PDB file of C-alpha atoms in Angstrom:
ATOM      1  CA  UNK A   1      15.392 -14.089  54.835  1.00  0.00           C
ATOM      2  CA  UNK A   2      17.605 -14.239  51.376  1.00  0.00           C
ATOM      3  CA  UNK A   3      15.560 -17.080  50.137  1.00  0.00           C
ATOM      4  CA  UNK A   4      12.368 -15.623  50.962  1.00  0.00           C
ATOM      5  CA  UNK A   5      13.196 -12.173  49.503  1.00  0.00           C
ATOM      6  CA  UNK A   6      14.362 -14.255  46.524  1.00  0.00           C
ATOM      7  CA  UNK A   7      10.648 -15.919  46.453  1.00  0.00           C
ATOM      8  CA  UNK A   8       9.177 -12.418  47.214  1.00  0.00           C
ATOM      9  CA  UNK A   9      10.581 -10.816  44.193  1.00  0.00           C
ATOM     10  CA  UNK A  10      10.234 -14.033  41.555  1.00  0.00           C
ATOM     11  CA  UNK A  11       6.623 -13.679  42.921  1.00  0.00           C
ATOM     12  CA  UNK A  12       6.331 -10.395  42.116  1.00  0.00           C
ATOM     13  CA  UNK A  13       7.384 -10.772  38.599  1.00  0.00           C
ATOM     14  CA  UNK A  14       5.142 -13.368  37.771  1.00  0.00           C
ATOM     15  CA  UNK A  15       2.577 -11.046  39.009  1.00  0.00           C
ATOM     16  CA  UNK A  16       3.579  -8.566  36.648  1.00  0.00           C
ATOM     17  CA  UNK A  17       3.685 -11.259  33.477  1.00  0.00           C
ATOM     18  CA  UNK A  18       0.142 -11.906  34.313  1.00  0.00           C
ATOM     19  CA  UNK A  19      -0.833  -8.124  33.756  1.00  0.00           C
ATOM     20  CA  UNK A  20       1.392  -7.623  31.217  1.00  0.00           C
ATOM     21  CA  UNK A  21      -1.046 -10.415  29.550  1.00  0.00           C
ATOM     22  CA  UNK A  22      -3.844  -9.784  30.515  1.00  0.00           C
ATOM     23  CA  UNK A  23      -3.272  -5.769  29.043  1.00  0.00           C
ATOM     24  CA  UNK A  24      -2.105  -7.141  25.546  1.00  0.00           C
ATOM     25  CA  UNK A  25      -4.599  -9.345  25.716  1.00  0.00           C
ATOM     26  CA  UNK A  26      -7.733  -6.857  26.247  1.00  0.00           C
ATOM     27  CA  UNK A  27      -5.346  -4.759  23.409  1.00  0.00           C
ATOM     28  CA  UNK A  28      -5.338  -7.556  20.746  1.00  0.00           C
ATOM     29  CA  UNK A  29      -9.519  -8.218  21.477  1.00  0.00           C
ATOM     30  CA  UNK A  30      -9.779  -4.380  20.115  1.00  0.00           C
ATOM     31  CA  UNK A  31      -7.644  -4.735  17.110  1.00  0.00           C
ATOM     32  CA  UNK A  32      -9.909  -4.244  14.229  1.00  0.00           C
ATOM     33  CA  UNK A  33      -6.623  -5.059  11.488  1.00  0.00           C
ATOM     34  CA  UNK A  34      -6.931  -8.466   9.704  1.00  0.00           C
ATOM     35  CA  UNK A  35      -3.589  -9.477   8.215  1.00  0.00           C
ATOM     36  CA  UNK A  36      -4.867 -12.077   6.074  1.00  0.00           C
ATOM     37  CA  UNK A  37      -6.157 -11.129   2.538  1.00  0.00           C
ATOM     38  CA  UNK A  38      -9.144 -12.489   1.420  1.00  0.00           C
ATOM     39  CA  UNK A  39     -10.453 -12.917  -2.750  1.00  0.00           C
ATOM     40  CA  UNK A  40     -13.011 -10.551  -4.032  1.00  0.00           C
ATOM     41  CA  UNK A  41     -13.630  -9.050  -7.096  1.00  0.00           C
ATOM     42  CA  UNK A  42     -14.098  -5.368  -7.873  1.00  0.00           C
ATOM     43  CA  UNK A  43     -15.337  -2.867 -10.526  1.00  0.00           C
ATOM     44  CA  UNK A  44     -15.427   0.890 -10.604  1.00  0.00           C
ATOM     45  CA  UNK A  45     -18.343   3.580 -10.925  1.00  0.00           C
ATOM     46  CA  UNK A  46     -18.521   7.635 -11.470  1.00  0.00           C
ATOM     47  CA  UNK A  47     -15.818   9.781 -13.519  1.00  0.00           C
ATOM     48  CA  UNK A  48     -12.994   7.751 -14.111  1.00  0.00           C
ATOM     49  CA  UNK A  49     -10.580  10.294 -11.984  1.00  0.00           C
ATOM     50  CA  UNK A  50     -14.186  10.959 -10.160  1.00  0.00           C
ATOM     51  CA  UNK A  51     -14.507  10.181  -6.132  1.00  0.00           C
ATOM     52  CA  UNK A  52     -17.289   7.657  -6.839  1.00  0.00           C
ATOM     53  CA  UNK A  53     -20.931   8.545  -5.417  1.00  0.00           C
ATOM     54  CA  UNK A  54     -22.878  11.978  -4.246  1.00  0.00           C
ATOM     55  CA  UNK A  55     -24.153  10.751  -0.762  1.00  0.00           C
ATOM     56  CA  UNK A  56     -24.704   6.764  -0.815  1.00  0.00           C
ATOM     57  CA  UNK A  57     -26.446   4.500   0.816  1.00  0.00           C
ATOM     58  CA  UNK A  58     -24.946   5.007   4.392  1.00  0.00           C
ATOM     59  CA  UNK A  59     -26.153   8.598   4.482  1.00  0.00           C
ATOM     60  CA  UNK A  60     -22.648  10.577   4.620  1.00  0.00           C
ATOM     61  CA  UNK A  61     -24.243  13.031   1.948  1.00  0.00           C
ATOM     62  CA  UNK A  62     -21.258  15.542   0.465  1.00  0.00           C
ATOM     63  CA  UNK A  63     -18.611  14.728   3.125  1.00  0.00           C
ATOM     64  CA  UNK A  64     -17.969  11.640  -0.017  1.00  0.00           C
ATOM     65  CA  UNK A  65     -16.741  14.866  -1.939  1.00  0.00           C
ATOM     66  CA  UNK A  66     -14.143  16.132   0.400  1.00  0.00           C
ATOM     67  CA  UNK A  67     -11.268  14.998   2.290  1.00  0.00           C
ATOM     68  CA  UNK A  68     -10.522  12.974   3.738  1.00  0.00           C
ATOM     69  CA  UNK A  69     -13.474  10.571   2.715  1.00  0.00           C
ATOM     70  CA  UNK A  70     -12.492  12.090  -1.253  1.00  0.00           C
ATOM     71  CA  UNK A  71     -11.567   9.436  -3.641  1.00  0.00           C
ATOM     72  CA  UNK A  72     -11.613   7.058  -1.099  1.00  0.00           C
ATOM     73  CA  UNK A  73     -15.137   6.027  -1.242  1.00  0.00           C
ATOM     74  CA  UNK A  74     -16.312   2.435  -1.897  1.00  0.00           C
ATOM     75  CA  UNK A  75     -19.738   0.403  -2.401  1.00  0.00           C
ATOM     76  CA  UNK A  76     -19.295  -3.051  -0.940  1.00  0.00           C
ATOM     77  CA  UNK A  77     -21.475  -5.856  -1.413  1.00  0.00           C
ATOM     78  CA  UNK A  78     -24.566  -6.535   1.355  1.00  0.00           C
ATOM     79  CA  UNK A  79     -22.611  -9.386   3.257  1.00  0.00           C
ATOM     80  CA  UNK A  80     -20.039  -6.333   3.781  1.00  0.00           C
ATOM     81  CA  UNK A  81     -22.587  -3.333   3.808  1.00  0.00           C
ATOM     82  CA  UNK A  82     -23.999  -5.805   7.012  1.00  0.00           C
ATOM     83  CA  UNK A  83     -27.716  -3.707   6.460  1.00  0.00           C
ATOM     84  CA  UNK A  84     -25.929  -0.435   7.240  1.00  0.00           C
ATOM     85  CA  UNK A  85     -23.931  -1.313  10.309  1.00  0.00           C
ATOM     86  CA  UNK A  86     -20.820  -1.836   7.755  1.00  0.00           C
ATOM     87  CA  UNK A  87     -20.452   2.006   6.856  1.00  0.00           C
ATOM     88  CA  UNK A  88     -17.840   3.772   7.830  1.00  0.00           C
ATOM     89  CA  UNK A  89     -15.677   0.438   8.168  1.00  0.00           C
ATOM     90  CA  UNK A  90     -12.307   0.582   6.153  1.00  0.00           C
ATOM     91  CA  UNK A  91     -10.598  -1.908   3.323  1.00  0.00           C
ATOM     92  CA  UNK A  92      -7.358  -2.512   1.924  1.00  0.00           C
ATOM     93  CA  UNK A  93      -7.483  -3.600  -1.527  1.00  0.00           C
ATOM     94  CA  UNK A  94      -5.374  -4.748  -4.105  1.00  0.00           C
ATOM     95  CA  UNK A  95      -5.485  -6.299  -7.446  1.00  0.00           C
ATOM     96  CA  UNK A  96      -3.704  -9.554  -8.721  1.00  0.00           C
ATOM     97  CA  UNK A  97      -2.267  -8.239 -12.089  1.00  0.00           C
ATOM     98  CA  UNK A  98       1.111  -7.875 -11.665  1.00  0.00           C
ATOM     99  CA  UNK A  99       1.300  -6.981 -15.144  1.00  0.00           C
ATOM    100  CA  UNK A 100      -0.573  -3.573 -15.221  1.00  0.00           C
ATOM    101  CA  UNK A 101      -1.133  -3.668 -10.656  1.00  0.00           C
ATOM    102  CA  UNK A 102       1.364  -2.484  -8.537  1.00  0.00           C
ATOM    103  CA  UNK A 103       1.779  -3.928  -5.436  1.00  0.00           C
ATOM    104  CA  UNK A 104       0.161  -0.959  -3.399  1.00  0.00           C
ATOM    105  CA  UNK A 105      -2.609  -1.561  -1.545  1.00  0.00           C
ATOM    106  CA  UNK A 106      -5.879   1.216  -1.761  1.00  0.00           C
ATOM    107  CA  UNK A 107      -7.584   1.961   1.370  1.00  0.00           C
ATOM    108  CA  UNK A 108     -11.268   2.907   1.033  1.00  0.00           C
ATOM    109  CA  UNK A 109     -14.322   3.763   3.228  1.00  0.00           C
ATOM    110  CA  UNK A 110     -17.624   2.213   3.088  1.00  0.00           C
ATOM    111  CA  UNK A 111     -19.519   4.975   2.004  1.00  0.00           C
ATOM    112  CA  UNK A 112     -22.064   3.083  -0.220  1.00  0.00           C
ATOM    113  CA  UNK A 113     -24.114  -0.519  -1.467  1.00  0.00           C
ATOM    114  CA  UNK A 114     -23.922  -2.054  -4.453  1.00  0.00           C
ATOM    115  CA  UNK A 115     -27.528  -4.459  -4.301  1.00  0.00           C
ATOM    116  CA  UNK A 116     -27.391  -6.310  -7.689  1.00  0.00           C
ATOM    117  CA  UNK A 117     -25.356  -7.769 -10.382  1.00  0.00           C
ATOM    118  CA  UNK A 118     -21.473  -8.546  -9.405  1.00  0.00           C
ATOM    119  CA  UNK A 119     -22.695  -7.934  -5.738  1.00  0.00           C
ATOM    120  CA  UNK A 120     -25.691 -10.363  -5.663  1.00  0.00           C
ATOM    121  CA  UNK A 121     -25.788 -13.780  -4.582  1.00  0.00           C
ATOM    122  CA  UNK A 122     -23.383 -13.877  -1.702  1.00  0.00           C
ATOM    123  CA  UNK A 123     -20.387 -12.584  -3.867  1.00  0.00           C
ATOM    124  CA  UNK A 124     -18.077 -10.049  -2.043  1.00  0.00           C
ATOM    125  CA  UNK A 125     -17.589  -7.556  -4.294  1.00  0.00           C
ATOM    126  CA  UNK A 126     -16.275  -3.778  -4.358  1.00  0.00           C
ATOM    127  CA  UNK A 127     -17.297  -0.491  -6.395  1.00  0.00           C
ATOM    128  CA  UNK A 128     -14.963   1.768  -6.065  1.00  0.00           C
ATOM    129  CA  UNK A 129     -14.716   5.269  -7.027  1.00  0.00           C
ATOM    130  CA  UNK A 130     -12.842   5.794 -10.352  1.00  0.00           C
ATOM    131  CA  UNK A 131      -9.650   7.287  -8.526  1.00  0.00           C
ATOM    132  CA  UNK A 132      -9.331   4.374  -6.122  1.00  0.00           C
ATOM    133  CA  UNK A 133      -9.604   1.505  -8.751  1.00  0.00           C
ATOM    134  CA  UNK A 134      -6.793   3.486 -10.524  1.00  0.00           C
ATOM    135  CA  UNK A 135      -4.893   3.653  -8.041  1.00  0.00           C
ATOM    136  CA  UNK A 136      -3.814   0.068  -7.447  1.00  0.00           C
ATOM    137  CA  UNK A 137      -2.207  -0.060 -11.149  1.00  0.00           C
ATOM    138  CA  UNK A 138       1.128   0.751 -11.327  1.00  0.00           C
ATOM    139  CA  UNK A 139       2.726   4.167 -12.243  1.00  0.00           C
ATOM    140  CA  UNK A 140       0.835   5.679 -15.192  1.00  0.00           C
ATOM    141  CA  UNK A 141      -1.661   2.588 -16.199  1.00  0.00           C
ATOM    142  CA  UNK A 142      -4.827   3.559 -14.247  1.00  0.00           C
ATOM    143  CA  UNK A 143      -6.849   4.719 -17.380  1.00  0.00           C
ATOM    144  CA  UNK A 144      -5.346   0.783 -18.746  1.00  0.00           C
ATOM    145  CA  UNK A 145      -6.656  -0.366 -15.535  1.00  0.00           C
ATOM    146  CA  UNK A 146     -10.516   0.531 -15.692  1.00  0.00           C
ATOM    147  CA  UNK A 147     -10.375  -0.488 -18.973  1.00  0.00           C
ATOM    148  CA  UNK A 148      -9.984  -3.711 -17.608  1.00  0.00           C
ATOM    149  CA  UNK A 149     -13.972  -3.982 -16.028  1.00  0.00           C
ATOM    150  CA  UNK A 150     -13.991  -6.169 -13.204  1.00  0.00           C
ATOM    151  CA  UNK A 151     -11.013  -7.346 -11.600  1.00  0.00           C
ATOM    152  CA  UNK A 152     -10.237 -10.302  -9.232  1.00  0.00           C
ATOM    153  CA  UNK A 153      -9.152  -8.681  -5.753  1.00  0.00           C
ATOM    154  CA  UNK A 154      -7.554  -8.981  -2.427  1.00  0.00           C
ATOM    155  CA  UNK A 155      -8.634  -7.375   0.314  1.00  0.00           C
ATOM    156  CA  UNK A 156      -8.659  -6.978   4.690  1.00  0.00           C
ATOM    157  CA  UNK A 157      -9.913  -5.016   6.964  1.00  0.00           C
ATOM    158  CA  UNK A 158      -7.634  -2.215   8.137  1.00  0.00           C
ATOM    159  CA  UNK A 159      -8.246   0.660  10.877  1.00  0.00           C
ATOM    160  CA  UNK A 160     -10.353   4.217  10.110  1.00  0.00           C
ATOM    161  CA  UNK A 161      -7.604   6.746   9.968  1.00  0.00           C
ATOM    162  CA  UNK A 162      -8.809  10.467  10.427  1.00  0.00           C
ATOM    163  CA  UNK A 163      -5.766  12.708  10.840  1.00  0.00           C
ATOM    164  CA  UNK A 164      -7.028  16.046  12.593  1.00  0.00           C
ATOM    165  CA  UNK A 165     -10.648  14.619  13.054  1.00  0.00           C
ATOM    166  CA  UNK A 166     -12.583  13.759  15.993  1.00  0.00           C
ATOM    167  CA  UNK A 167     -15.646  12.199  15.991  1.00  0.00           C
ATOM    168  CA  UNK A 168     -18.918  14.029  14.899  1.00  0.00           C
ATOM    169  CA  UNK A 169     -22.632  13.524  15.401  1.00  0.00           C
ATOM    170  CA  UNK A 170     -24.918  14.817  12.793  1.00  0.00           C
ATOM    171  CA  UNK A 171     -28.468  16.036  13.803  1.00  0.00           C
ATOM    172  CA  UNK A 172     -30.586  15.160  11.051  1.00  0.00           C
ATOM    173  CA  UNK A 173     -32.771  16.757   9.082  1.00  0.00           C
ATOM    174  CA  UNK A 174     -36.422  16.582  10.301  1.00  0.00           C
ATOM    175  CA  UNK A 175     -35.298  16.246  14.080  1.00  0.00           C
ATOM    176  CA  UNK A 176     -37.359  17.506  16.766  1.00  0.00           C
ATOM    177  CA  UNK A 177     -37.749  17.180  20.497  1.00  0.00           C
ATOM    178  CA  UNK A 178     -39.531  13.864  20.013  1.00  0.00           C
ATOM    179  CA  UNK A 179     -37.798  12.409  16.986  1.00  0.00           C
ATOM    180  CA  UNK A 180     -34.034  12.699  17.010  1.00  0.00           C
ATOM    181  CA  UNK A 181     -31.840  10.916  14.544  1.00  0.00           C
ATOM    182  CA  UNK A 182     -27.694  11.255  14.241  1.00  0.00           C
ATOM    183  CA  UNK A 183     -25.477  10.535  11.917  1.00  0.00           C
ATOM    184  CA  UNK A 184     -21.453   9.600  13.298  1.00  0.00           C
ATOM    185  CA  UNK A 185     -18.935  10.969  11.234  1.00  0.00           C
ATOM    186  CA  UNK A 186     -14.867  10.558  11.195  1.00  0.00           C
ATOM    187  CA  UNK A 187     -15.299   7.473  13.408  1.00  0.00           C
ATOM    188  CA  UNK A 188     -11.599   6.254  13.610  1.00  0.00           C
ATOM    189  CA  UNK A 189     -10.700   2.609  14.919  1.00  0.00           C
ATOM    190  CA  UNK A 190     -13.218   0.090  13.754  1.00  0.00           C
ATOM    191  CA  UNK A 191     -15.413   3.057  12.228  1.00  0.00           C
ATOM    192  CA  UNK A 192     -18.266   1.278  12.427  1.00  0.00           C
ATOM    193  CA  UNK A 193     -21.626   1.551  14.384  1.00  0.00           C
ATOM    194  CA  UNK A 194     -23.145  -1.435  16.571  1.00  0.00           C
ATOM    195  CA  UNK A 195     -25.196   0.431  19.215  1.00  0.00           C
ATOM    196  CA  UNK A 196     -25.493   4.004  19.889  1.00  0.00           C
ATOM    197  CA  UNK A 197     -27.064   5.917  22.771  1.00  0.00           C
ATOM    198  CA  UNK A 198     -27.839   8.801  24.078  1.00  0.00           C
ATOM    199  CA  UNK A 199     -28.524  10.626  27.864  1.00  0.00           C
ATOM    200  CA  UNK A 200     -30.268  13.867  28.659  1.00  0.00           C
ATOM    201  CA  UNK A 201     -28.360  15.951  30.968  1.00  0.00           C
ATOM    202  CA  UNK A 202     -31.363  15.769  33.600  1.00  0.00           C
ATOM    203  CA  UNK A 203     -30.961  12.187  33.827  1.00  0.00           C
ATOM    204  CA  UNK A 204     -28.026   8.946  34.677  1.00  0.00           C
ATOM    205  CA  UNK A 205     -30.266   6.768  32.547  1.00  0.00           C
ATOM    206  CA  UNK A 206     -28.743   5.778  28.595  1.00  0.00           C
ATOM    207  CA  UNK A 207     -31.571   5.728  26.126  1.00  0.00           C
ATOM    208  CA  UNK A 208     -31.059   2.845  23.758  1.00  0.00           C
ATOM    209  CA  UNK A 209     -31.106   4.503  19.706  1.00  0.00           C
ATOM    210  CA  UNK A 210     -32.371   2.257  17.028  1.00  0.00           C
ATOM    211  CA  UNK A 211     -30.614   1.772  13.716  1.00  0.00           C
ATOM    212  CA  UNK A 212     -32.405   3.820  11.097  1.00  0.00           C
ATOM    213  CA  UNK A 213     -30.775   3.247   7.742  1.00  0.00           C
ATOM    214  CA  UNK A 214     -26.904   3.405   6.886  1.00  0.00           C
ATOM    215  CA  UNK A 215     -24.739   4.936   9.367  1.00  0.00           C
ATOM    216  CA  UNK A 216     -28.710   6.873  10.720  1.00  0.00           C
ATOM    217  CA  UNK A 217     -29.674   6.168  14.063  1.00  0.00           C
ATOM    218  CA  UNK A 218     -32.120   7.480  15.739  1.00  0.00           C
ATOM    219  CA  UNK A 219     -34.483   7.737  19.106  1.00  0.00           C
ATOM    220  CA  UNK A 220     -38.674   8.351  19.611  1.00  0.00           C
ATOM    221  CA  UNK A 221     -39.693   9.519  22.647  1.00  0.00           C
ATOM    222  CA  UNK A 222     -40.074  13.016  24.438  1.00  0.00           C
ATOM    223  CA  UNK A 223     -39.994  15.494  24.962  1.00  0.00           C
ATOM    224  CA  UNK A 224     -36.051  14.981  24.690  1.00  0.00           C
ATOM    225  CA  UNK A 225     -34.430  18.091  26.283  1.00  0.00           C
ATOM    226  CA  UNK A 226     -30.333  18.649  25.452  1.00  0.00           C
ATOM    227  CA  UNK A 227     -27.896  18.662  26.263  1.00  0.00           C
ATOM    228  CA  UNK A 228     -27.232  14.988  25.329  1.00  0.00           C
ATOM    229  CA  UNK A 229     -24.598  12.554  25.998  1.00  0.00           C
ATOM    230  CA  UNK A 230     -23.860  10.317  23.351  1.00  0.00           C
ATOM    231  CA  UNK A 231     -22.532   6.640  23.736  1.00  0.00           C
ATOM    232  CA  UNK A 232     -21.260   4.796  20.576  1.00  0.00           C
ATOM    233  CA  UNK A 233     -20.139   1.143  20.340  1.00  0.00           C
ATOM    234  CA  UNK A 234     -18.308  -0.221  17.290  1.00  0.00           C
ATOM    235  CA  UNK A 235     -19.922  -3.177  15.873  1.00  0.00           C
ATOM    236  CA  UNK A 236     -16.084  -5.173  14.847  1.00  0.00           C
ATOM    237  CA  UNK A 237     -14.901  -5.299  18.174  1.00  0.00           C
ATOM    238  CA  UNK A 238     -17.092  -4.271  21.011  1.00  0.00           C
ATOM    239  CA  UNK A 239     -15.151  -0.615  22.067  1.00  0.00           C
ATOM    240  CA  UNK A 240     -17.286   1.512  23.910  1.00  0.00           C
ATOM    241  CA  UNK A 241     -16.882   5.738  23.767  1.00  0.00           C
ATOM    242  CA  UNK A 242     -18.752   8.184  25.128  1.00  0.00           C
ATOM    243  CA  UNK A 243     -19.257  12.156  25.063  1.00  0.00           C
ATOM    244  CA  UNK A 244     -20.363  14.186  27.296  1.00  0.00           C
ATOM    245  CA  UNK A 245     -22.918  16.887  26.815  1.00  0.00           C
ATOM    246  CA  UNK A 246     -21.681  17.054  23.138  1.00  0.00           C
ATOM    247  CA  UNK A 247     -25.254  18.143  21.579  1.00  0.00           C
ATOM    248  CA  UNK A 248     -25.949  21.331  23.267  1.00  0.00           C
ATOM    249  CA  UNK A 249     -29.242  22.161  24.842  1.00  0.00           C
ATOM    250  CA  UNK A 250     -30.181  24.900  22.098  1.00  0.00           C
ATOM    251  CA  UNK A 251     -29.227  22.188  19.313  1.00  0.00           C
ATOM    252  CA  UNK A 252     -31.138  22.277  16.086  1.00  0.00           C
ATOM    253  CA  UNK A 253     -31.301  20.152  12.768  1.00  0.00           C
ATOM    254  CA  UNK A 254     -28.587  20.040  10.247  1.00  0.00           C
ATOM    255  CA  UNK A 255     -26.105  21.296  12.341  1.00  0.00           C
ATOM    256  CA  UNK A 256     -22.645  19.195  13.212  1.00  0.00           C
ATOM    257  CA  UNK A 257     -21.256  18.610  16.791  1.00  0.00           C
ATOM    258  CA  UNK A 258     -17.789  17.587  16.959  1.00  0.00           C
ATOM    259  CA  UNK A 259     -16.725  15.687  20.179  1.00  0.00           C
ATOM    260  CA  UNK A 260     -13.178  15.395  21.629  1.00  0.00           C
ATOM    261  CA  UNK A 261     -13.384  11.590  21.319  1.00  0.00           C
ATOM    262  CA  UNK A 262     -11.054   9.777  18.884  1.00  0.00           C
ATOM    263  CA  UNK A 263     -10.421   5.801  19.473  1.00  0.00           C
ATOM    264  CA  UNK A 264      -6.946   6.490  18.146  1.00  0.00           C
ATOM    265  CA  UNK A 265      -5.543   8.355  20.922  1.00  0.00           C
TER     266      UNK A 265
END
């Protein structure tokens, strides 16, 4: 009996280990962090201590001028912009010249695209706000670093974090009951969007939205009747979240509706 009991305990422990490994494997699959630093180049634009662009090719509009995006704005070359599906992704960027660069990396959010110049011909390039660029310097040398122009840098992917913010959906101007366009805001974790679906309250069917431009998605149909649930899937790891009835029945264009969702709990 003791041998059987001992075997049973060992078997239970083995099953527990297998389960734990599966859980860890699932968690690792959903990590967007990249431990490997990769080479790129960087420049800066806008005013020296400014936030970079007003708006940008992702469609975030005035959000780029206020926290948490403020001074973390980055325009990237097409290889990272990914026709707009790279919008919202976060990267750590640091420069290499120890005589003027600190070891501190600046975290930037993709809000814009730089299609030409340094960014062309398949190059990996970051065109940062003046403030973000200067933060890579050792204390007091931000101005001198900006005077260098183009820099050799290292970069890696990092999860986006928006303390105190939940994922929100902005209804774009011009939306109607037959053409609905949404912009995703404050998506933490992966930051990027690979697909979006909506579901009317009267239906059990998820309707696929089409990527419009930047971080904007749309659907043509109708008449579309709220409230709408929204489901988004990230581009990087395929994580999915759905917000039930996040857009109300009496929704209106140019309004923003905040969910209770965060990829980071």
